[in-house]
PDB file of C-alpha atoms and ligand atoms in Angstrom:
ATOM      1  CA  MET Z  23      -1.244  -3.376  23.642  1.00 44.00           C
ATOM      2  CA  ALA Z  24       0.559  -2.746  26.899  1.00 43.00           C
ATOM      3  CA  GLY Z  25       4.210  -3.590  26.734  1.00 46.00           C
ATOM      4  CA  ARG Z  26       4.436  -2.885  22.995  1.00 48.00           C
ATOM      5  CA  GLU Z  27       3.860   0.869  23.250  1.00 55.00           C
ATOM      6  CA  GLU Z  28       7.566   1.468  23.539  1.00 61.00           C
ATOM      7  CA  VAL Z  29       9.639   2.046  20.424  1.00 69.00           C
ATOM      8  CA  TRP Z  30      10.800  -1.243  19.018  1.00 72.00           C
ATOM      9  CA  LYS Z  31      14.163  -1.455  17.298  1.00 73.00           C
ATOM     10  CA  HIS Z  32      13.577  -3.810  14.437  1.00 75.00           C
ATOM     11  CA  SER Z  33      15.929  -5.717  12.150  1.00 85.00           C
ATOM     12  CA  ARG Z  34      13.654  -4.975   9.169  1.00 91.00           C
ATOM     13  CA  HIS Z  35      13.892  -1.175   9.471  1.00 94.00           C
ATOM     14  CA  GLU Z  36      16.572   1.272  10.536  1.00 92.00           C
ATOM     15  CA  HIS Z  37      14.333   3.276  12.919  1.00 93.00           C
ATOM     16  CA  GLY Z  38      12.203   2.374  15.890  1.00 92.00           C
ATOM     17  CA  LEU Z  39       8.630   1.195  15.235  1.00 93.00           C
ATOM     18  CA  ARG Z  40       5.504   1.523  17.350  1.00 94.00           C
ATOM     19  CA  LEU Z  41       2.474  -0.745  17.245  1.00 94.00           C
ATOM     20  CA  ARG Z  42      -0.634   1.350  16.508  1.00 95.00           C
ATOM     21  CA  GLU Z  43      -4.355   0.736  16.305  1.00 96.00           C
ATOM     22  CA  GLY Z  44      -6.936   2.727  14.377  1.00 95.00           C
ATOM     23  CA  LEU Z  45      -4.631   3.504  11.461  1.00 96.00           C
ATOM     24  CA  PRO Z  46      -6.356   4.578   8.246  1.00 96.00           C
ATOM     25  CA  ARG Z  47      -5.859   2.494   5.122  1.00 96.00           C
ATOM     26  CA  TYR Z  48      -2.150   2.142   4.318  1.00 97.00           C
ATOM     27  CA  ARG Z  49       0.191   0.282   1.977  1.00 97.00           C
ATOM     28  CA  CYS Z  50       2.631  -1.894   3.912  1.00 97.00           C
ATOM     29  CA  SER Z  51       6.214  -0.810   3.311  1.00 97.00           C
ATOM     30  CA  GLY Z  52       7.310  -4.432   3.651  1.00 97.00           C
ATOM     31  CA  CYS Z  53       5.046  -6.627   1.512  1.00 97.00           C
ATOM     32  CA  LYS Z  54       3.412  -3.725  -0.420  1.00 96.00           C
ATOM     33  CA  ALA Z  55      -0.102  -5.014   0.217  1.00 97.00           C
ATOM     34  CA  LEU Z  56      -2.865  -2.867   1.703  1.00 97.00           C
ATOM     35  CA  GLY Z  57      -3.625  -2.752   5.376  1.00 97.00           C
ATOM     36  CA  ALA Z  58      -5.574  -0.745   7.934  1.00 97.00           C
ATOM     37  CA  ASP Z  59      -6.224  -0.404  11.656  1.00 96.00           C
ATOM     38  CA  VAL Z  60      -3.296  -2.330  13.194  1.00 96.00           C
ATOM     39  CA  GLY Z  61       0.273  -1.746  12.034  1.00 96.00           C
ATOM     40  CA  TYR Z  62       3.768  -0.801  13.104  1.00 95.00           C
ATOM     41  CA  LYS Z  63       4.587   2.811  12.285  1.00 95.00           C
ATOM     42  CA  CYS Z  64       8.014   4.383  12.061  1.00 95.00           C
ATOM     43  CA  GLY Z  65       8.566   7.414  14.272  1.00 90.00           C
ATOM     44  CA  SER Z  66      10.926   9.022  11.728  1.00 93.00           C
ATOM     45  CA  CYS Z  67       9.679   8.097   8.233  1.00 95.00           C
ATOM     46  CA  PRO Z  68       6.219   9.599   7.708  1.00 93.00           C
ATOM     47  CA  ASN Z  69       4.965   6.849   5.414  1.00 93.00           C
ATOM     48  CA  PHE Z  70       6.698   3.786   6.770  1.00 96.00           C
ATOM     49  CA  VAL Z  71       4.284   1.237   8.194  1.00 97.00           C
ATOM     50  CA  LEU Z  72       4.343  -2.547   8.427  1.00 97.00           C
ATOM     51  CA  HIS Z  73       1.529  -5.035   8.823  1.00 97.00           C
ATOM     52  CA  ARG Z  74       1.740  -6.700  12.159  1.00 95.00           C
ATOM     53  CA  PRO Z  75       2.785 -10.072  10.658  1.00 95.00           C
ATOM     54  CA  CYS Z  76       5.367  -8.350   8.430  1.00 96.00           C
ATOM     55  CA  ALA Z  77       7.081  -7.063  11.570  1.00 94.00           C
ATOM     56  CA  ASP Z  78       6.216  -9.738  14.137  1.00 92.00           C
ATOM     57  CA  LEU Z  79       7.029 -12.925  12.259  1.00 93.00           C
ATOM     58  CA  ALA Z  80      10.403 -14.436  13.067  1.00 93.00           C
ATOM     59  CA  ASP Z  81      12.859 -14.993  10.224  1.00 95.00           C
ATOM     60  CA  GLU Z  82      11.997 -18.664  10.305  1.00 96.00           C
ATOM     61  CA  TYR Z  83       8.361 -19.745  10.306  1.00 96.00           C
ATOM     62  CA  ILE Z  84       6.828 -23.217  10.545  1.00 95.00           C
ATOM     63  CA  HIS Z  85       3.558 -23.388   8.635  1.00 95.00           C
ATOM     64  CA  THR Z  86       1.004 -25.765  10.140  1.00 93.00           C
ATOM     65  CA  LEU Z  87       0.473 -27.473   6.798  1.00 94.00           C
ATOM     66  CA  PHE Z  88       4.175 -27.840   5.947  1.00 95.00           C
ATOM     67  CA  PRO Z  89       5.849 -28.623   9.270  1.00 94.00           C
ATOM     68  CA  GLU Z  90       8.875 -30.251   7.651  1.00 94.00           C
ATOM     69  CA  HIS Z  91       9.761 -27.346   5.376  1.00 95.00           C
ATOM     70  CA  PRO Z  92      10.403 -24.130   7.317  1.00 96.00           C
ATOM     71  CA  PHE Z  93       9.849 -20.796   5.593  1.00 97.00           C
ATOM     72  CA  ASN Z  94      12.586 -18.166   5.738  1.00 97.00           C
ATOM     73  CA  PHE Z  95      12.163 -14.419   5.532  1.00 96.00           C
ATOM     74  CA  ARG Z  96      13.482 -12.538   2.479  1.00 96.00           C
ATOM     75  CA  ARG Z  97      13.180  -8.820   1.830  1.00 95.00           C
ATOM     76  CA  ARG Z  98      12.314  -9.568  -1.778  1.00 93.00           C
ATOM     77  CA  THR Z  99      12.864 -12.171  -4.448  1.00 91.00           C
ATOM     78  CA  ARG Z 100      15.543 -11.543  -7.041  1.00 88.00           C
ATOM     79  CA  LEU Z 101      13.308 -12.601  -9.927  1.00 91.00           C
ATOM     80  CA  ARG Z 102       9.609 -11.939 -10.443  1.00 93.00           C
ATOM     81  CA  HIS Z 103       7.587 -14.628  -8.775  1.00 95.00           C
ATOM     82  CA  GLY Z 104       3.976 -15.092  -7.854  1.00 95.00           C
ATOM     83  CA  CYS Z 105       2.825 -16.132  -4.418  1.00 96.00           C
ATOM     84  CA  ASP Z 106       2.083 -19.852  -4.291  1.00 96.00           C
ATOM     85  CA  ALA Z 107      -0.988 -19.213  -2.161  1.00 96.00           C
ATOM     86  CA  CYS Z 108      -2.797 -16.376  -3.940  1.00 95.00           C
ATOM     87  CA  GLY Z 109      -0.991 -16.187  -7.292  1.00 93.00           C
ATOM     88  CA  LYS Z 110      -0.404 -12.428  -6.999  1.00 93.00           C
ATOM     89  CA  LEU Z 111       3.044 -10.983  -7.695  1.00 94.00           C
ATOM     90  CA  LEU Z 112       5.503 -10.823  -4.795  1.00 96.00           C
ATOM     91  CA  ARG Z 113       6.633  -7.197  -4.536  1.00 95.00           C
ATOM     92  CA  GLY Z 114       8.420  -7.117  -1.209  1.00 96.00           C
ATOM     93  CA  PHE Z 115       8.651  -9.172   1.960  1.00 97.00           C
ATOM     94  CA  VAL Z 116       8.300 -12.860   1.246  1.00 97.00           C
ATOM     95  CA  PHE Z 117       8.750 -16.151   3.046  1.00 97.00           C
ATOM     96  CA  GLN Z 118      10.441 -18.890   1.069  1.00 97.00           C
ATOM     97  CA  SER Z 119      10.563 -22.561   2.003  1.00 96.00           C
ATOM     98  CA  SER Z 120      13.415 -24.979   1.501  1.00 90.00           C
ATOM     99  CA  ARG Z 121      11.276 -26.529  -1.246  1.00 92.00           C
ATOM    100  CA  GLY Z 122      11.053 -23.241  -3.144  1.00 92.00           C
ATOM    101  CA  MET Z 123       7.503 -22.342  -2.148  1.00 96.00           C
ATOM    102  CA  ARG Z 124       7.044 -18.567  -1.770  1.00 97.00           C
ATOM    103  CA  LEU Z 125       4.313 -16.869   0.226  1.00 97.00           C
ATOM    104  CA  HIS Z 126       3.236 -13.340   1.072  1.00 97.00           C
ATOM    105  CA  PRO Z 127       3.460 -12.845   4.843  1.00 97.00           C
ATOM    106  CA  LEU Z 128      -0.317 -12.320   5.018  1.00 97.00           C
ATOM    107  CA  CYS Z 129      -1.010 -15.445   2.954  1.00 97.00           C
ATOM    108  CA  MET Z 130       1.225 -17.393   5.312  1.00 95.00           C
ATOM    109  CA  VAL Z 131      -0.568 -16.449   8.510  1.00 95.00           C
ATOM    110  CA  VAL Z 132      -4.258 -16.536   7.588  1.00 95.00           C
ATOM    111  CA  PRO Z 133      -5.871 -19.158   9.830  1.00 95.00           C
ATOM    112  CA  VAL Z 134      -6.342 -22.588   8.261  1.00 96.00           C
ATOM    113  CA  ARG Z 135      -9.962 -22.542   9.421  1.00 97.00           C
ATOM    114  CA  PHE Z 136     -12.283 -19.598  10.025  1.00 97.00           C
ATOM    115  CA  ARG Z 137     -15.891 -18.401   9.751  1.00 97.00           C
ATOM    116  CA  HIS Z 138     -16.416 -15.895   6.923  1.00 96.00           C
ATOM    117  CA  SER Z 139     -18.736 -12.966   7.537  1.00 95.00           C
ATOM    118  CA  GLY Z 140     -20.514 -13.736   4.255  1.00 94.00           C
ATOM    119  CA  HIS Z 141     -21.064 -17.415   5.076  1.00 95.00           C
ATOM    120  CA  ARG Z 142     -22.152 -17.690   8.682  1.00 95.00           C
ATOM    121  CA  ASP Z 143     -23.408 -21.276   8.622  1.00 95.00           C
ATOM    122  CA  HIS Z 144     -20.161 -23.235   8.454  1.00 97.00           C
ATOM    123  CA  ASP Z 145     -16.412 -22.893   8.910  1.00 97.00           C
ATOM    124  CA  LEU Z 146     -14.199 -22.577   5.856  1.00 97.00           C
ATOM    125  CA  GLN Z 147     -11.112 -24.771   5.640  1.00 97.00           C
ATOM    126  CA  LEU Z 148      -7.857 -23.978   3.815  1.00 97.00           C
ATOM    127  CA  VAL Z 149      -7.089 -26.310   0.892  1.00 96.00           C
ATOM    128  CA  VAL Z 150      -3.654 -26.047  -0.740  1.00 95.00           C
ATOM    129  CA  GLN Z 151      -4.006 -28.829  -3.330  1.00 93.00           C
ATOM    130  CA  ASP Z 152      -4.656 -27.780  -6.907  1.00 91.00           C
ATOM    131  CA  GLU Z 153      -8.173 -28.946  -7.769  1.00 90.00           C
ATOM    132  CA  GLY Z 154      -8.512 -27.000 -11.004  1.00 93.00           C
ATOM    133  CA  ILE Z 155     -10.200 -23.674 -11.574  1.00 95.00           C
ATOM    134  CA  TYR Z 156     -12.619 -22.466  -8.944  1.00 95.00           C
ATOM    135  CA  LYS Z 157     -14.560 -19.245  -8.597  1.00 95.00           C
ATOM    136  CA  CYS Z 158     -14.430 -17.257  -5.386  1.00 96.00           C
ATOM    137  CA  LYS Z 159     -17.894 -16.925  -3.919  1.00 95.00           C
ATOM    138  CA  ASN Z 160     -17.136 -13.459  -2.630  1.00 94.00           C
ATOM    139  CA  CYS Z 161     -15.483 -11.691  -5.580  1.00 93.00           C
ATOM    140  CA  ASP Z 162     -16.052 -14.045  -8.545  1.00 93.00           C
ATOM    141  CA  TRP Z 163     -12.321 -14.241  -9.387  1.00 91.00           C
ATOM    142  CA  GLN Z 164     -11.315 -17.479 -11.035  1.00 92.00           C
ATOM    143  CA  ASN Z 165      -8.211 -19.107  -9.755  1.00 89.00           C
ATOM    144  CA  THR Z 166      -6.429 -22.424  -9.280  1.00 93.00           C
ATOM    145  CA  LYS Z 167      -4.378 -21.413  -6.246  1.00 95.00           C
ATOM    146  CA  TRP Z 168      -5.017 -22.066  -2.562  1.00 97.00           C
ATOM    147  CA  LYS Z 169      -8.605 -21.736  -1.508  1.00 97.00           C
ATOM    148  CA  TYR Z 170     -10.949 -21.975   1.424  1.00 97.00           C
ATOM    149  CA  ARG Z 171     -13.601 -24.632   1.038  1.00 96.00           C
ATOM    150  CA  CYS Z 172     -16.685 -24.938   3.135  1.00 97.00           C
ATOM    151  CA  SER Z 173     -16.295 -27.658   5.748  1.00 95.00           C
ATOM    152  CA  ASN Z 174     -19.812 -28.779   4.807  1.00 95.00           C
ATOM    153  CA  LEU Z 175     -19.011 -30.361   1.444  1.00 88.00           C
ATOM    154  CA  ASP Z 176     -22.623 -30.063   0.266  1.00 94.00           C
ATOM    155  CA  CYS Z 177     -22.197 -26.300   0.246  1.00 93.00           C
ATOM    156  CA  GLY Z 178     -19.662 -26.001  -2.561  1.00 91.00           C
ATOM    157  CA  VAL Z 179     -18.540 -22.584  -1.277  1.00 95.00           C
ATOM    158  CA  ARG Z 180     -15.010 -21.551  -2.316  1.00 96.00           C
ATOM    159  CA  LEU Z 181     -13.185 -18.431  -1.214  1.00 96.00           C
ATOM    160  CA  ASP Z 182      -9.825 -17.111  -2.450  1.00 96.00           C
ATOM    161  CA  MET Z 183      -6.919 -15.954  -0.272  1.00 96.00           C
ATOM    162  CA  ASN Z 184      -7.493 -12.255  -0.866  1.00 95.00           C
ATOM    163  CA  CYS Z 185     -11.068 -12.403   0.355  1.00 96.00           C
ATOM    164  CA  ALA Z 186     -10.044 -14.539   3.323  1.00 97.00           C
ATOM    165  CA  ILE Z 187      -7.389 -12.003   4.357  1.00 97.00           C
ATOM    166  CA  VAL Z 188      -9.737  -9.030   3.923  1.00 97.00           C
ATOM    167  CA  ASP Z 189     -12.343 -10.752   6.083  1.00 97.00           C
ATOM    168  CA  THR Z 190     -10.082 -12.050   8.861  1.00 96.00           C
ATOM    169  CA  LEU Z 191      -8.427  -8.618   9.216  1.00 95.00           C
ATOM    170  CA  ARG Z 192     -11.832  -6.873   8.830  1.00 94.00           C
ATOM    171  CA  LEU Z 193     -10.375  -4.588   6.145  1.00 96.00           C
ATOM    172  CA  SER Z 194     -13.670  -4.009   4.349  1.00 94.00           C
ATOM    173  CA  GLU Z 195     -14.513  -1.598   7.178  1.00 95.00           C
ATOM    174  CA  TYR Z 196     -11.725   0.533   5.683  1.00 95.00           C
ATOM    175  CA  GLY Z 197     -12.970   0.258   2.115  1.00 94.00           C
ATOM    176  CA  ILE Z 198     -10.464  -2.443   1.155  1.00 94.00           C
ATOM    177  CA  THR Z 199     -11.754  -5.236  -1.058  1.00 93.00           C
ATOM    178  CA  GLN Z 200      -8.374  -6.664  -2.168  1.00 92.00           C
ATOM    179  CA  VAL Z 201      -5.039  -6.475  -0.374  1.00 93.00           C
ATOM    180  CA  TYR Z 202      -2.945  -7.286  -3.456  1.00 87.00           C
ATOM    181  CA  LYS Z 203      -3.010  -5.662  -6.854  1.00 74.00           C
ATOM    182  CA  PRO Z 204      -3.855  -7.995  -9.716  1.00 64.00           C
ATOM    183  CA  SER Z 205      -0.729  -8.783 -11.743  1.00 55.00           C
ATOM    184  CA  LYS Z 206      -0.241  -6.794 -14.952  1.00 54.00           C
ATOM    185  CA  LEU Z 207      -0.715  -9.817 -17.137  1.00 51.00           C
ATOM    186  CA  ARG Z 208      -3.894 -10.674 -15.388  1.00 53.00           C
ATOM    187  CA  ARG Z 209      -5.163  -7.133 -15.832  1.00 51.00           C
ATOM    188  CA  ALA Z 210      -4.236  -7.283 -19.496  1.00 50.00           C
ATOM    189  CA  LEU Z 211      -6.333 -10.390 -19.834  1.00 50.00           C
ATOM    190  CA  GLY Z 212      -9.251  -8.476 -18.412  1.00 46.00           C
ATOM    191  CA  MET Z 213      -9.531 -10.776 -15.456  1.00 48.00           C
ATOM    192  CA  THR Z 214     -11.175  -8.362 -13.122  1.00 45.00           C
ATOM    193  CA  ALA Z 215     -14.163  -9.419 -11.116  1.00 42.00           C
ATOM    194  CA  GLU Z 216     -16.520  -7.717 -13.556  1.00 39.00           C
ATOM    195  CA  VAL Z 217     -15.263  -8.987 -16.873  1.00 38.00           C
ATOM    196  CA  GLY Z 218     -13.810 -12.238 -15.564  1.00 39.00           C
ATOM    197  CA  LYS Z 219     -17.176 -13.842 -16.093  1.00 39.00           C
ATOM    198  CA  VAL Z 220     -17.323 -12.710 -19.705  1.00 37.00           C
ATOM    199  CA  VAL Z 221     -13.857 -13.894 -20.702  1.00 39.00           C
ATOM    200  CA  SER Z 222     -13.871 -17.079 -18.674  1.00 38.00           C
ATOM    201  CA  SER Z 223     -14.301 -19.342 -21.680  1.00 35.00           C
ATOM    202  CA  ALA Z 224     -11.478 -17.580 -23.555  1.00 37.00           C
ATOM    203  CA  MET Z 225      -9.145 -17.985 -20.568  1.00 39.00           C
ATOM    204  CA  VAL Z 226      -8.886 -21.709 -21.092  1.00 36.00           C
ATOM    205  CA  GLY Z 227      -6.272 -21.004 -23.789  1.00 35.00           C
ATOM    206  CA  VAL Z 228      -3.937 -19.090 -21.468  1.00 36.00           C
ATOM    207  CA  THR Z 229      -0.461 -20.611 -21.193  1.00 36.00           C
ATOM    208  CA  PRO Z 230       0.394 -22.233 -17.878  1.00 36.00           C
ATOM    209  CA  THR Z 231       3.570 -20.173 -17.309  1.00 36.00           C
ATOM    210  CA  VAL Z 232       1.816 -16.970 -16.277  1.00 38.00           C
ATOM    211  CA  ILE Z 233       3.657 -15.162 -13.478  1.00 41.00           C
ATOM    212  CA  GLY Z 234       1.246 -14.759 -10.675  1.00 40.00           C
ATOM    213  CA  GLY Z 235      -1.607 -15.951 -12.847  1.00 40.00           C
ATOM    214  CA  GLY Z 236      -4.220 -18.165 -11.404  1.00 39.00           C
ATOM    215  CA  VAL Z 237      -5.051 -20.021 -14.575  1.00 39.00           C
ATOM    216  CA  ARG Z 238      -3.388 -23.254 -15.494  1.00 36.00           C
ATOM    217  CA  GLN Z 239      -4.325 -25.819 -18.066  1.00 33.00           C
TER     218      GLN Z 239
HETATM  219 ZN1  LIG I 320       2.978  -6.311   4.932  1.00 73.73          ZN
HETATM  220 ZN1  LIG I 321      11.897   4.964   9.477  1.00 73.73          ZN
HETATM  221 ZN1  LIG I 322      -0.164 -14.358  -1.509  1.00 73.73          ZN
HETATM  222 ZN1  LIG I 323     -12.459 -13.519  -3.626  1.00 73.73          ZN
HETATM  223 ZN1  LIG I 324     -21.162 -23.895   3.973  1.00 73.73          ZN
END
């Protein structure tokens, strides 16, 4: 971390920030998702902390999978929108592409290929195409948004964005199982990991205009 120990004047906050390691669980003041260990802390505001990507990413970002449509930083969206990658509500920092795609900063920077701690045999590969409802192997959530699919197609393993982020940032060591809160509507539908299984057949009737919802007909 040498060279970044000094206070960093940042365009996204009025005070200087310092990169820290070993931080306890926190809620990012930028994107409002959970984090732990690494983050930028404000020297003046006791509770101000940013995920590393929420501070480090330039205002324009080229995503590997969408090289022709740069994403631009916004502090927030004016209307309520869900993230196109994970389906969860955008509550703060967001990157928006010229085509209107909106992503959480963490959803934007997860690697397109990685080895999950719960599936050691093969790499998982990011798939952004809608292939219908899938169930995350790790948390049992059902979703139609972006997913990781095992590179060995015989495996059939699918993982959602939340579980990919938790694993790549090793947040489970800090007791974090999900970085984003489920949207209110989704909670109202009882789509938690536990009851999601029970209501899965009823969910087929959900309208496709759900904000942040993962279910589409
Ligand atoms: Zn953040
Ligand atoms: Zn501050
Ligand atoms: Zn997201
Ligand atoms: Zn999951
Ligand atoms: Zn596999």
